[in-house]
Coordinates of C-alpha atoms and ligand atoms in Angstrom, one line a residue:
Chain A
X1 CA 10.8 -15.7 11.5
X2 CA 13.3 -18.7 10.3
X3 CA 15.4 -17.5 7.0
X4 CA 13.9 -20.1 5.2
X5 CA 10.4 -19.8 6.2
X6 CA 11.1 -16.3 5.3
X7 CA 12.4 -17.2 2.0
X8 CA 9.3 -19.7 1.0
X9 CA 7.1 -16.7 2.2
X10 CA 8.9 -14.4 0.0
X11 CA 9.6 -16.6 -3.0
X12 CA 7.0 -19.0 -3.3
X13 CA 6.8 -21.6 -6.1
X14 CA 9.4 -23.9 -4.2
X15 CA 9.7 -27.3 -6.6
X16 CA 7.5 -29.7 -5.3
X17 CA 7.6 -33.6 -5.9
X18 CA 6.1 -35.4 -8.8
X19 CA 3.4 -37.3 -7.5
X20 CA 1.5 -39.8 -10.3
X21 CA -1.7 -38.6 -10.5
X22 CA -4.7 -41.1 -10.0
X23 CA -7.7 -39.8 -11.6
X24 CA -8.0 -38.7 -14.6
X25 CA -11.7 -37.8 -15.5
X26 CA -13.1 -34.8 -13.8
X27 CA -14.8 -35.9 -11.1
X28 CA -18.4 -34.9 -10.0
X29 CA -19.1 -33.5 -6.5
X30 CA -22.1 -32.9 -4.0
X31 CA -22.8 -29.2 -3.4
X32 CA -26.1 -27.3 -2.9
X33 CA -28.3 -26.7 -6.0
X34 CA -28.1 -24.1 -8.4
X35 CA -29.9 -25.3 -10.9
X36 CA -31.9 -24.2 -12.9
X37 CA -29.4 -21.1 -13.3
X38 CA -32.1 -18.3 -14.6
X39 CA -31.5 -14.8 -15.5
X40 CA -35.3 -12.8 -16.3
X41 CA -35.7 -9.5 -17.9
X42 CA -32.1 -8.7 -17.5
X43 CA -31.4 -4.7 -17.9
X44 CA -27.7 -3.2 -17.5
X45 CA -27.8 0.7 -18.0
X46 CA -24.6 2.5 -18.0
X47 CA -24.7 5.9 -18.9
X48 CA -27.8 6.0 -20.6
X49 CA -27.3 3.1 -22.7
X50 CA -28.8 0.1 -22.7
X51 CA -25.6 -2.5 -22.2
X52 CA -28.1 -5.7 -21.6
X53 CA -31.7 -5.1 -22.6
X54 CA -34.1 -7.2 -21.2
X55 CA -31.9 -10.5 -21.7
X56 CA -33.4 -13.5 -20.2
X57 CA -31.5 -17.2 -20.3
X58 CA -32.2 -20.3 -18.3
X59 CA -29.4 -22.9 -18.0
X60 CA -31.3 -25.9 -16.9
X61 CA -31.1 -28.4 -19.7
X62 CA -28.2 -30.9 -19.6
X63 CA -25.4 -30.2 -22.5
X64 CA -23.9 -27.7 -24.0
X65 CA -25.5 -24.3 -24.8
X66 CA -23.4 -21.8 -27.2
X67 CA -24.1 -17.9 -27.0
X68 CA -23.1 -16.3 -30.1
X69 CA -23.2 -12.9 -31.3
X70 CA -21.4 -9.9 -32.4
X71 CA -19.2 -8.0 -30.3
X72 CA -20.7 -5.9 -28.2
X73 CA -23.6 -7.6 -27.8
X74 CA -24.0 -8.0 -24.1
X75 CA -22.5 -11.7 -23.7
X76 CA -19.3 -10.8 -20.7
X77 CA -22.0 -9.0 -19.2
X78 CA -24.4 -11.8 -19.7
X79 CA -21.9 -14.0 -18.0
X80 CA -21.3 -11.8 -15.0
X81 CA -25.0 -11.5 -14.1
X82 CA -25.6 -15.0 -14.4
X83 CA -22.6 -15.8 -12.1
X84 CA -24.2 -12.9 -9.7
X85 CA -20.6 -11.1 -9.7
X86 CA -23.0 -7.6 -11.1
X87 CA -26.6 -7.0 -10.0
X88 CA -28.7 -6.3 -12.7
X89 CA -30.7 -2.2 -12.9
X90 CA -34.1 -4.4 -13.5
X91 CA -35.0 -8.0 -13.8
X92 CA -33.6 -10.7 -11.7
X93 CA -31.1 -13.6 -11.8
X94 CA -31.7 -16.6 -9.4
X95 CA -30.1 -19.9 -9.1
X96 CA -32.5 -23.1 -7.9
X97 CA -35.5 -20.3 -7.9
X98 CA -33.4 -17.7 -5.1
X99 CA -31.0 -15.1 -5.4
X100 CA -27.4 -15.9 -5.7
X101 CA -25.6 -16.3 -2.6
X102 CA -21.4 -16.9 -2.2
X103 CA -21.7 -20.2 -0.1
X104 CA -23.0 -21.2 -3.9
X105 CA -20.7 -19.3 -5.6
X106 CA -18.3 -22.3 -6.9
X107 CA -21.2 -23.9 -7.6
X108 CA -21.7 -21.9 -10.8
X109 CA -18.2 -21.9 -12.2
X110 CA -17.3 -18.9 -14.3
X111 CA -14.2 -18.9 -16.6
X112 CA -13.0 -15.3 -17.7
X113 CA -12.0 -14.8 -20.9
X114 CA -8.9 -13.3 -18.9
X115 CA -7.1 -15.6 -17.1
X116 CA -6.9 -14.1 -13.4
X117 CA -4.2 -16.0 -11.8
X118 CA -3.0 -16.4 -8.2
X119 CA 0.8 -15.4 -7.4
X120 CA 1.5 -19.1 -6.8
X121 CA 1.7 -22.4 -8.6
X122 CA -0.6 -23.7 -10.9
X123 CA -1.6 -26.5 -8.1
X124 CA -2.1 -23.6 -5.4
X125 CA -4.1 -21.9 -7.3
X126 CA -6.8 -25.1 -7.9
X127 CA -6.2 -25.8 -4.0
X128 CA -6.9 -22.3 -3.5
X129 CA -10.3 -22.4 -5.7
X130 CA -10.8 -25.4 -3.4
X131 CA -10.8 -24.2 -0.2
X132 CA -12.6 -21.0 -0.6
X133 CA -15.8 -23.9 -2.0
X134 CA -15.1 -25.5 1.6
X135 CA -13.3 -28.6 0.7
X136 CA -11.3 -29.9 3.6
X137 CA -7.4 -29.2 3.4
X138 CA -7.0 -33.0 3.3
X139 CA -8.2 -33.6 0.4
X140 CA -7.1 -30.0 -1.7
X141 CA -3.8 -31.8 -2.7
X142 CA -5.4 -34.6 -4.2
X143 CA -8.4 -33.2 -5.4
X144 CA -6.0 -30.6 -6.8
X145 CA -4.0 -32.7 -8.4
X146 CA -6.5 -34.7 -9.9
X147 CA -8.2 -31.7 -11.3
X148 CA -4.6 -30.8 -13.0
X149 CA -4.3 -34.2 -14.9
X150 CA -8.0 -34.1 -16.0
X151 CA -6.5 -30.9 -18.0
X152 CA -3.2 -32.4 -18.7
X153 CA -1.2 -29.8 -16.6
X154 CA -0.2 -32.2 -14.2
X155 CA 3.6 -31.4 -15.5
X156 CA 3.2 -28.0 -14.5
X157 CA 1.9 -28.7 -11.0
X158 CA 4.7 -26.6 -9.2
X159 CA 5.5 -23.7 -12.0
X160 CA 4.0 -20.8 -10.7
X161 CA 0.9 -19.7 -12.6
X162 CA 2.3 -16.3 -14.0
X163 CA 4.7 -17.7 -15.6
X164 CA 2.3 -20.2 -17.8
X165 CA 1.6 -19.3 -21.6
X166 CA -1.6 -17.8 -22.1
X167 CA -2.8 -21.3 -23.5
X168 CA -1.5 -22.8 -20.3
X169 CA -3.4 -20.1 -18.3
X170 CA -6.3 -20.7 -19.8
X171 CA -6.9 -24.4 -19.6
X172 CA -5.7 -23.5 -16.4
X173 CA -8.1 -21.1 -15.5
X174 CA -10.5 -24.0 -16.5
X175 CA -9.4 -26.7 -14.6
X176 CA -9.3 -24.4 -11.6
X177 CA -12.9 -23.6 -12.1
X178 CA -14.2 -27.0 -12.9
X179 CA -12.3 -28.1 -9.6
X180 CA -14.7 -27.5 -6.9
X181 CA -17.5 -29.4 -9.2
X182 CA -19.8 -26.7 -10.3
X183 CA -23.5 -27.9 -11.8
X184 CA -23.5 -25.0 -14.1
X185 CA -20.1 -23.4 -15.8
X186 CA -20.4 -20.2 -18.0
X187 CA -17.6 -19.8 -20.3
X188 CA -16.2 -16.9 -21.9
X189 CA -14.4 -17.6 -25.2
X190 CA -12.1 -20.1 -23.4
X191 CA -10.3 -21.4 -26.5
X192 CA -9.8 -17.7 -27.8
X193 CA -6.1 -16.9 -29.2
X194 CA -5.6 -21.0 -28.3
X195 CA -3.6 -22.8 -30.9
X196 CA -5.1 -26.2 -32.3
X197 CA -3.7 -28.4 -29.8
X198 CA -4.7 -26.1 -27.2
X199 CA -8.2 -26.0 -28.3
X200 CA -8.8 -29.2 -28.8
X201 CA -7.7 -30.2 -24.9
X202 CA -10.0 -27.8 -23.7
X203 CA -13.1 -28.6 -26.0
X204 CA -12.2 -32.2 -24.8
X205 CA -12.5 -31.1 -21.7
X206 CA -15.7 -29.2 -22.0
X207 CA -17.3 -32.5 -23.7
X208 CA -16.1 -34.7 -20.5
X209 CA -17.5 -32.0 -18.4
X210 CA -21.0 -32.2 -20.0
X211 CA -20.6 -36.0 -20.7
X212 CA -20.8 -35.8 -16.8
X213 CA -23.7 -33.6 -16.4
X214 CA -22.6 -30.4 -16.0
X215 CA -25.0 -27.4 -18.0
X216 CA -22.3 -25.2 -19.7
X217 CA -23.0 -22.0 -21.3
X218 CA -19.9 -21.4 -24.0
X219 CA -19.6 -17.9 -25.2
X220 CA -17.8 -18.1 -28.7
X221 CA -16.9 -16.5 -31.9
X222 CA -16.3 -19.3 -34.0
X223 CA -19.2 -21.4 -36.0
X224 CA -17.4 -24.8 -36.1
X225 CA -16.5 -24.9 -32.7
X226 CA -20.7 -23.9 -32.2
X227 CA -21.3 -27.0 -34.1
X228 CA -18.6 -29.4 -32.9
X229 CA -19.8 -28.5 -29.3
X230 CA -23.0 -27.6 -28.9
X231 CA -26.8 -29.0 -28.3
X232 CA -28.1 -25.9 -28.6
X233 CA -27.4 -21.8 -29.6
X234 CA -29.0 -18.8 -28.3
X235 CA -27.9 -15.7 -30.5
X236 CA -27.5 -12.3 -28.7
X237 CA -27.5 -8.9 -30.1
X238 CA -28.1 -5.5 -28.8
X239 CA -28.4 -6.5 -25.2
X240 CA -31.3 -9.3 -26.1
X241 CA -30.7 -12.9 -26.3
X242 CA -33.2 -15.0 -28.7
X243 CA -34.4 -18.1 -27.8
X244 CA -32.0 -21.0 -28.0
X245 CA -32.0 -23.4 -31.7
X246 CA -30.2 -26.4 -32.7
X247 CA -26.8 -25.9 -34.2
X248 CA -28.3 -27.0 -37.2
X249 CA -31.0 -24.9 -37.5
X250 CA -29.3 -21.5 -36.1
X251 CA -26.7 -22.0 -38.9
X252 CA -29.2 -23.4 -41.8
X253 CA -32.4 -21.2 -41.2
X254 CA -32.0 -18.7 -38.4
X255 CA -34.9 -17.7 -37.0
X256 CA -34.3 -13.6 -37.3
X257 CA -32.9 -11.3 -39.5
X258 CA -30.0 -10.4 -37.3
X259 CA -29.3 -14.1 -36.9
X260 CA -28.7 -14.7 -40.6
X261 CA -27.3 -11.3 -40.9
X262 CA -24.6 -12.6 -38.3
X263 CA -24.5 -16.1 -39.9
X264 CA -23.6 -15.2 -43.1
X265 CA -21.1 -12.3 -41.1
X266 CA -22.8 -9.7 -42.2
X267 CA -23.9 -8.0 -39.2
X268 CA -21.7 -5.3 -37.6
X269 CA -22.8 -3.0 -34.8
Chain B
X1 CA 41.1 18.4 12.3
X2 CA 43.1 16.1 14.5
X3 CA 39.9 16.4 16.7
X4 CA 37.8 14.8 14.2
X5 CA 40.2 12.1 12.4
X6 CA 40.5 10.9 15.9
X7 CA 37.1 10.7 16.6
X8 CA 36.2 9.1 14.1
X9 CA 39.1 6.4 14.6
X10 CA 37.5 6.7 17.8
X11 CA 34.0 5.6 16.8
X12 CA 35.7 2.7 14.7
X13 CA 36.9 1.3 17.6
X14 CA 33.8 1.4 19.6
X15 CA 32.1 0.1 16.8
X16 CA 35.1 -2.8 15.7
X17 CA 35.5 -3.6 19.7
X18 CA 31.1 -4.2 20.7
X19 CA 31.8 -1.0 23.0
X20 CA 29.0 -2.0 25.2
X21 CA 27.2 0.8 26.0
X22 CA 27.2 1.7 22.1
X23 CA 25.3 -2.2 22.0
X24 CA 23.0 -1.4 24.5
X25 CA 21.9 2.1 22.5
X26 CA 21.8 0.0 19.3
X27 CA 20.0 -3.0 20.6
X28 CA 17.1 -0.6 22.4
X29 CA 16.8 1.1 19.2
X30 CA 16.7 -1.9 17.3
X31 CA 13.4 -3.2 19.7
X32 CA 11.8 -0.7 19.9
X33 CA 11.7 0.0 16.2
X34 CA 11.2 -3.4 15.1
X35 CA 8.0 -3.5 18.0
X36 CA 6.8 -0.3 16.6
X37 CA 6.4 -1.6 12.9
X38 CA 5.0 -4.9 13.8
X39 CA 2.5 -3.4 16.0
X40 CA 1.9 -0.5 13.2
X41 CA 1.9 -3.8 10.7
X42 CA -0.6 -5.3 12.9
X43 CA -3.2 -2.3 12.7
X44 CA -1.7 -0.6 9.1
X45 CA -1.9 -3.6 6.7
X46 CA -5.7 -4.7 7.4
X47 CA -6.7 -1.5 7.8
X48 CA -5.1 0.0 4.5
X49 CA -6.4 -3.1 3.1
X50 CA -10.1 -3.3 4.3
X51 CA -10.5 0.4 3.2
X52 CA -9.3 -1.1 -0.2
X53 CA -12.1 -3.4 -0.1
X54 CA -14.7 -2.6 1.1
X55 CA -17.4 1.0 0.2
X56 CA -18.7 2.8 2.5
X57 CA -19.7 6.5 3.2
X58 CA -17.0 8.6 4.1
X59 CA -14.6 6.0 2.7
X60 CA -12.9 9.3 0.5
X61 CA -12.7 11.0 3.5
X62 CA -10.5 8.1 5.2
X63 CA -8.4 7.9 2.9
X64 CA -7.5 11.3 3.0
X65 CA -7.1 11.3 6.5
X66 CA -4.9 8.2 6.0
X67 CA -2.6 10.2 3.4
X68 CA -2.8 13.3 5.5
X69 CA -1.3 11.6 8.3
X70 CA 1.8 10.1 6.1
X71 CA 3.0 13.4 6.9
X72 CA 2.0 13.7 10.5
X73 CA 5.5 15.7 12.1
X74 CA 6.9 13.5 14.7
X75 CA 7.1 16.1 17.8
X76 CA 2.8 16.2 17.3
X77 CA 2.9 12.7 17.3
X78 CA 5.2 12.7 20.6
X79 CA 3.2 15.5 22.0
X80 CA 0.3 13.4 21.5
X81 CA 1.5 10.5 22.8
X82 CA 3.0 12.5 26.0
X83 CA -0.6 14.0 26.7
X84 CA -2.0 10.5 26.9
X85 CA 0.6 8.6 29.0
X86 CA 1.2 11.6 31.4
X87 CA 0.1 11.7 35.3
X88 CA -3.2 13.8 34.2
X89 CA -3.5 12.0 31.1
X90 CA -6.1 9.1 30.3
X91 CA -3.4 6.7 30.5
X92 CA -1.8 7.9 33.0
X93 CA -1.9 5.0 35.6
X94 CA -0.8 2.5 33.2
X95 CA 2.8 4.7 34.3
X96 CA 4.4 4.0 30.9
X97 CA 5.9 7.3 30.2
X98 CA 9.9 7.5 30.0
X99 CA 10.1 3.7 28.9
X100 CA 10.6 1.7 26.0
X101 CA 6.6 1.2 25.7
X102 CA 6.1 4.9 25.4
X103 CA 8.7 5.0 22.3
X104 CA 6.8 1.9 20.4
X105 CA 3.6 3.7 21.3
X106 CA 4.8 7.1 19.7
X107 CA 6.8 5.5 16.5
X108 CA 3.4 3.2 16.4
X109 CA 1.3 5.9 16.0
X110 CA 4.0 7.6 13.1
X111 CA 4.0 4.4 10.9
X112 CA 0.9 3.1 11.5
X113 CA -0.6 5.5 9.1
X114 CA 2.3 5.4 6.6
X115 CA 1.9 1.5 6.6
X116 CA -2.3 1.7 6.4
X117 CA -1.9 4.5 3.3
X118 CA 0.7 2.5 1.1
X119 CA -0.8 -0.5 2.1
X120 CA -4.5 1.0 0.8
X121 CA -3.0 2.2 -2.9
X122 CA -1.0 -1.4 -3.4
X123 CA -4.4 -3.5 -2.7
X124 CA -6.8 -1.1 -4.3
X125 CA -4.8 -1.9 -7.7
X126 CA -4.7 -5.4 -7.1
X127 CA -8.4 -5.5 -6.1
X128 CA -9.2 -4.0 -9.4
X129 CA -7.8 -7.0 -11.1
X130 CA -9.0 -9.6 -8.5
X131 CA -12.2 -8.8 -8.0
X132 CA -14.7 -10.9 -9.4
X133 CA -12.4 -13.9 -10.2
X134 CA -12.0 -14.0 -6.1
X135 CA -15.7 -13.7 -5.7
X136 CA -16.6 -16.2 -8.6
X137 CA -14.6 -18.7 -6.3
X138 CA -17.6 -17.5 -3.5
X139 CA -14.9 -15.7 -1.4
X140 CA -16.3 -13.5 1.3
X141 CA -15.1 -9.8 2.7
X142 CA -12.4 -11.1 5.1
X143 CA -11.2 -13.9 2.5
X144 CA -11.0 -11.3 -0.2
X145 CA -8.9 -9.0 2.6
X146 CA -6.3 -12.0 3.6
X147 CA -6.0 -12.5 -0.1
X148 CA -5.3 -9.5 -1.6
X149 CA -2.8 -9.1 1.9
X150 CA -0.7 -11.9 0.8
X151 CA -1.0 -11.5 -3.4
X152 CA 1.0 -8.1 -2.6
X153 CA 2.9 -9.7 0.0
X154 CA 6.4 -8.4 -1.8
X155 CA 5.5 -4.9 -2.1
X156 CA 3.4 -4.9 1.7
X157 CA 7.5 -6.2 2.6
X158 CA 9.0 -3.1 1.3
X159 CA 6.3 -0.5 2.7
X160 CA 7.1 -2.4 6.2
X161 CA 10.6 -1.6 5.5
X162 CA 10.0 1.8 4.5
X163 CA 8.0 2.2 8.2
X164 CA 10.8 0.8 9.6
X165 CA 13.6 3.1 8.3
X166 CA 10.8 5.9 10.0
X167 CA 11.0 4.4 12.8
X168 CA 14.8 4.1 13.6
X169 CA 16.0 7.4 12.1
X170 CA 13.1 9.7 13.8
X171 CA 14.1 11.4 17.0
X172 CA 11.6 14.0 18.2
X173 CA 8.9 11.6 19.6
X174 CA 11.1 9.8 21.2
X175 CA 12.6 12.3 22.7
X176 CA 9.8 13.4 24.3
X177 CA 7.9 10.2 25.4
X178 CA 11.1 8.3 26.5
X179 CA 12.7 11.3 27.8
X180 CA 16.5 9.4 26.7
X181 CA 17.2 8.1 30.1
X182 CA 20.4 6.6 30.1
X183 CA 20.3 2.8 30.2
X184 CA 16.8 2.5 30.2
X185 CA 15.4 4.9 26.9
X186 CA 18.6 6.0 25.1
X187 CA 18.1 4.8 21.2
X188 CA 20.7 6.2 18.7
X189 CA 18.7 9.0 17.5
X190 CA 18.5 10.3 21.3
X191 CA 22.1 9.2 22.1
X192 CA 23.2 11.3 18.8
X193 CA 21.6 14.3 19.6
X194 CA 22.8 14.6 23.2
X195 CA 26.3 13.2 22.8
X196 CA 26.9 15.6 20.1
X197 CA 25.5 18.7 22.1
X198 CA 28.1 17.3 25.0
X199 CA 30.8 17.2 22.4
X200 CA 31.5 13.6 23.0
X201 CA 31.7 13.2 19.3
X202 CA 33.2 9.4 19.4
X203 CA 30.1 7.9 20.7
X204 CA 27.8 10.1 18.4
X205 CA 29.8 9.3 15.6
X206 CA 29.8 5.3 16.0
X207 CA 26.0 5.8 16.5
X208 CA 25.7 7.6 13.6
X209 CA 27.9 5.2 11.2
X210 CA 25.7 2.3 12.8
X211 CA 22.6 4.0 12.2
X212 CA 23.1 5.5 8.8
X213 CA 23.6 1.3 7.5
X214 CA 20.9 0.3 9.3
X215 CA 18.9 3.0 7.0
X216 CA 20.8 2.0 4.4
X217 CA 21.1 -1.4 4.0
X218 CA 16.9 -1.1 4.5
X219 CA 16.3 0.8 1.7
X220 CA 19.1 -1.1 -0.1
X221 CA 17.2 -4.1 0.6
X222 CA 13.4 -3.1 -0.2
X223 CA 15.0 -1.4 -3.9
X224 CA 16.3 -5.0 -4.3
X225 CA 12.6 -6.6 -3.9
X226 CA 11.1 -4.4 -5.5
X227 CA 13.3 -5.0 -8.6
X228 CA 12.8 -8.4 -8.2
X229 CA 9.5 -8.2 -8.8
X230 CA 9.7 -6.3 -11.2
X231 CA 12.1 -9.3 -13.2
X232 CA 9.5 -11.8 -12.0
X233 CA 6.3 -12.2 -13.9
X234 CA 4.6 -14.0 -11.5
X235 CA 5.0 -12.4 -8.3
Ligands
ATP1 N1 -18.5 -1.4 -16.9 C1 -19.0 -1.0 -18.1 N2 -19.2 0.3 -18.3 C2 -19.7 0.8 -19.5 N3 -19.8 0.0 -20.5 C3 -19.6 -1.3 -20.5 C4 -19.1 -1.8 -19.2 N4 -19.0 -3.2 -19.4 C5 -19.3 -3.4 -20.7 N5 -19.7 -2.3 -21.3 C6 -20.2 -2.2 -22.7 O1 -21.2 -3.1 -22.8 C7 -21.3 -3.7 -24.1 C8 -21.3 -5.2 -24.0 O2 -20.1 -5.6 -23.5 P1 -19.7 -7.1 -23.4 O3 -18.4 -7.2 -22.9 O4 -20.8 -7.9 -22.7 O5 -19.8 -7.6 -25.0 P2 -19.5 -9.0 -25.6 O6 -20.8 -9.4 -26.2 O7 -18.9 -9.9 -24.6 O8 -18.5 -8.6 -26.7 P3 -17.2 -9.4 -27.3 O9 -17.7 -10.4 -28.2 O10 -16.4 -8.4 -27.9 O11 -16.5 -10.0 -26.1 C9 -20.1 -3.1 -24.8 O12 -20.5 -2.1 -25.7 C10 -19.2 -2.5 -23.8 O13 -18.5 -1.4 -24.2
MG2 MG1 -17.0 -10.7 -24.3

């Protein structure tokens, strides 16, 4: 091998040039349907206990649907089933009414509430999301690019993702997902330990993304980002998820016990 | 005394001067070995890797195996290796025992395992983390392998270099399957042993100087990557 091919292969992350990015709004794409994205009679069992107890959640409706609850209460593993990364012990999650397949797979975007980044630069790592969901190599520059600036990270196009504050990581981790153009995105407490600034580019982003017709499911702990946010709320507790509310009326007369109980933050588990 | 100050002066001037049969012992050496771990690279790294992956029945037992053979003793390996290539042996009329292609067979079949074993532990932990972020982008089983393969890319660097500092330094399978013809399958370990026994210690000695920073300068240079990583947060 050439010494400097060998060097790039060792130490990637090279600088790259600063190309003036041309879109700006996240973009919509064709893909095959997912939609609705339905999880039925949803039971995880570990070890004799009941993780997720017959949960069922259909993401069909255009918008923004919260999923509150305390901790504990089922909603990473909610998350997982829906994305089919975990098979359920009974019920069944389908997407578009049949079982979830990986040619879908980036069709139903998934944001961890742990950044898992790619040993390369931020722009690899959304090129990288982009070709595994088949998108020509082309376009992945471009496309990649583009999907950078929609989340203002365009100046960190050639840092190498590791290196990125957790903040950075996780709009990161967003843009990467929304990328490849999903119909449906389940998020995980993306704006988590974010400071305001932070937050605020990523709710933006989330709006813009729904704005556009995706069907997000936002898992999150904090009330006024609920109501900033979201259409609708479907509370979970105990490995069950109540049907979904208003904002208004979750927070002004919730339709359980537990739901006030966890309003008012006065239910623990 | 004066015997060995002067040989060693000696080997320093075969070395200093290309002495040119002492660049002939080092060059074989240095092909074979290098053939040996990109052939064992070739099989070890998507092996090691796919039993990372992937689960299947008897996948504890495999592993085992795999570590097991880390240790295989390099006569066994040449013994096996002889068996194959000989006259009698399956292999026979392909007529490559006592050449080079016997010796990157037999140091093959030593590092292959080493290289599948380390390679298995190093993208078993980084499967753990990758997992379902890889298969959230929709990657399949292969994707996931070539993935994982070049995420640990640094560290896979080092266990190649480790297979090769087995390669060059190991002498019995050699030995045995090359049979240290001179001009055709005399490597430095070979060379060592027999020039020594002849008491022709200048020629044994410049080997041995040669050798010993090949081996070196190796495992100088994988401790460097690996602490290189280890100042890197992404990589
Ligand atoms: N692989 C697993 N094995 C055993 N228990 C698990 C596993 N994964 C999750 N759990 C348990 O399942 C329950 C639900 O976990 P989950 O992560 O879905 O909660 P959550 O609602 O997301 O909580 P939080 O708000 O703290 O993020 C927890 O009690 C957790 O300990
Ligand atoms: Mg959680």
């Amino acid at each position: 091998m050439h010494w400097q091919g060998f060097c790039a292969w060792v130490l990637p992350g090279v600088p790259m040039p600063d190309v003036a990015p041309r879109i700006t709004e996240p973009e919509k794409f064709d893909g095959p349907e997912v939609l609705p994205v339905s999880g039925r009679e949803l039971v995880v069992e570990r070890d004799g206990r009941k993780l997720v107890d017959g949960a069922a959640l259909t993401i069909d409706q255009p918008g923004v649907t919260a999923l509150m609850g305390p901790n504990g209460a089922g909603k990473s593993l909610l998350l997982r089933l829906l994305a089919g990364l975990i098979a359920p012990d009974h019920g069944t999650v389908t997407w578009a009414g049949t079982a979830p397949d990986r040619l879908r797979a980036s069709r139903v975007g998934l944001v961890f509430h742990r950044p898992v980044m790619l040993r390369r630069t931020a722009l690899a790592n959304v090129a990288f999301a982009l070709k595994v969901s088949g998108v020509a190599r082309v376009e992945r520059h471009d496309r990649a690019l583009a999907a950078l600036a929609s989340g203002g990270l365009e100046h960190l196009a050639a840092s190498p993702a590791r290196v990125l504050s957790g903040g950075e990581q996780q709009r990161l981790s967003l843009v990467r997902a929304l990328a490849p153009g999903p119909q449906a995105l389940l998020l995980d407490e993306p704006t988590a330990n974010l400071d305001p600034g932070s937050t605020l580019a990523i709710e933006d982003l989330i709006v813009r993304s729904a704005e556009a017709g995706m069907r997000i499911l936002l898992v999150t702990h904090d009330p006024a980002q609920a109501q900033r946010l979201a259409d609708r709320i479907a509370f979970m507790h105990d490995g069950q998820v109540e049907a979904p509310v208003s904002a208004d009326s979750f927070f002004n007369e919730p339709a359980s016990a537990k739901a006030s109980a966890f309003v008012a933050g006065r239910l623990v588990l | 005394m004066d015997d060995l100050s002067g040989a060693f002066a000696q080997a320093f001037r075969l070395i200093a001067g290309f002495d040119p049969d002492l660049l002939e012992i080092v060059t074989l050496s240095l092909q074979v070995s290098l053939s040996a771990v990109i052939v064992a690279g070739l099989i070890g790294l998507p092996a090691g890797a796919a039993v990372a992956v992937m689960r299947f029945p008897g996948r504890a037992v495999v592993i085992a195996v795999m570590n097991a053979m880390m240790g295989l003793p390099p006569v066994v390996a040449g013994l096996a290796v002889y068996l194959m290539l000989s006259r009698a042996g399956p292999l026979g009329d392909w007529g490559l025992l006592y050449t080079p292609s016997a010796m990157v067979i037999a140091q093959t079949v030593l590092v292959a395992p080493i290289i599948a074993a380390l390679t298995r532990q190093a993208i078993e932990d980084l499967h753990g983390d990758y997992d379902e972020q890889l298969r959230a982008f929709g990657i399949g089983r292969s994707g996931m392998i070539t993935t994982l393969l070049w995420e640990a890319r640094v560290g896979l660097f080092t266990v190649l270099l480790a297979g090769f500092g087995r390669a060059i330094a190991e002498v019995g399978a050699v030995i045995m399957v090359g049979g240290n013809i001179n001009h055709v399958t005399r490597v430095m370990t070979t060379a060592i042993a027999l020039e020594t026994s002849k008491g022709a210690l200048e020629l044994a000695l410049g080997l041995g100087i040669v050798l010993l920073v090949i081996v070196l300068g190796v495992n100088a240079l994988a401790g460097l990557l690996r602490m290189g990583v280890a100042g890197r947060a992404h990589a």
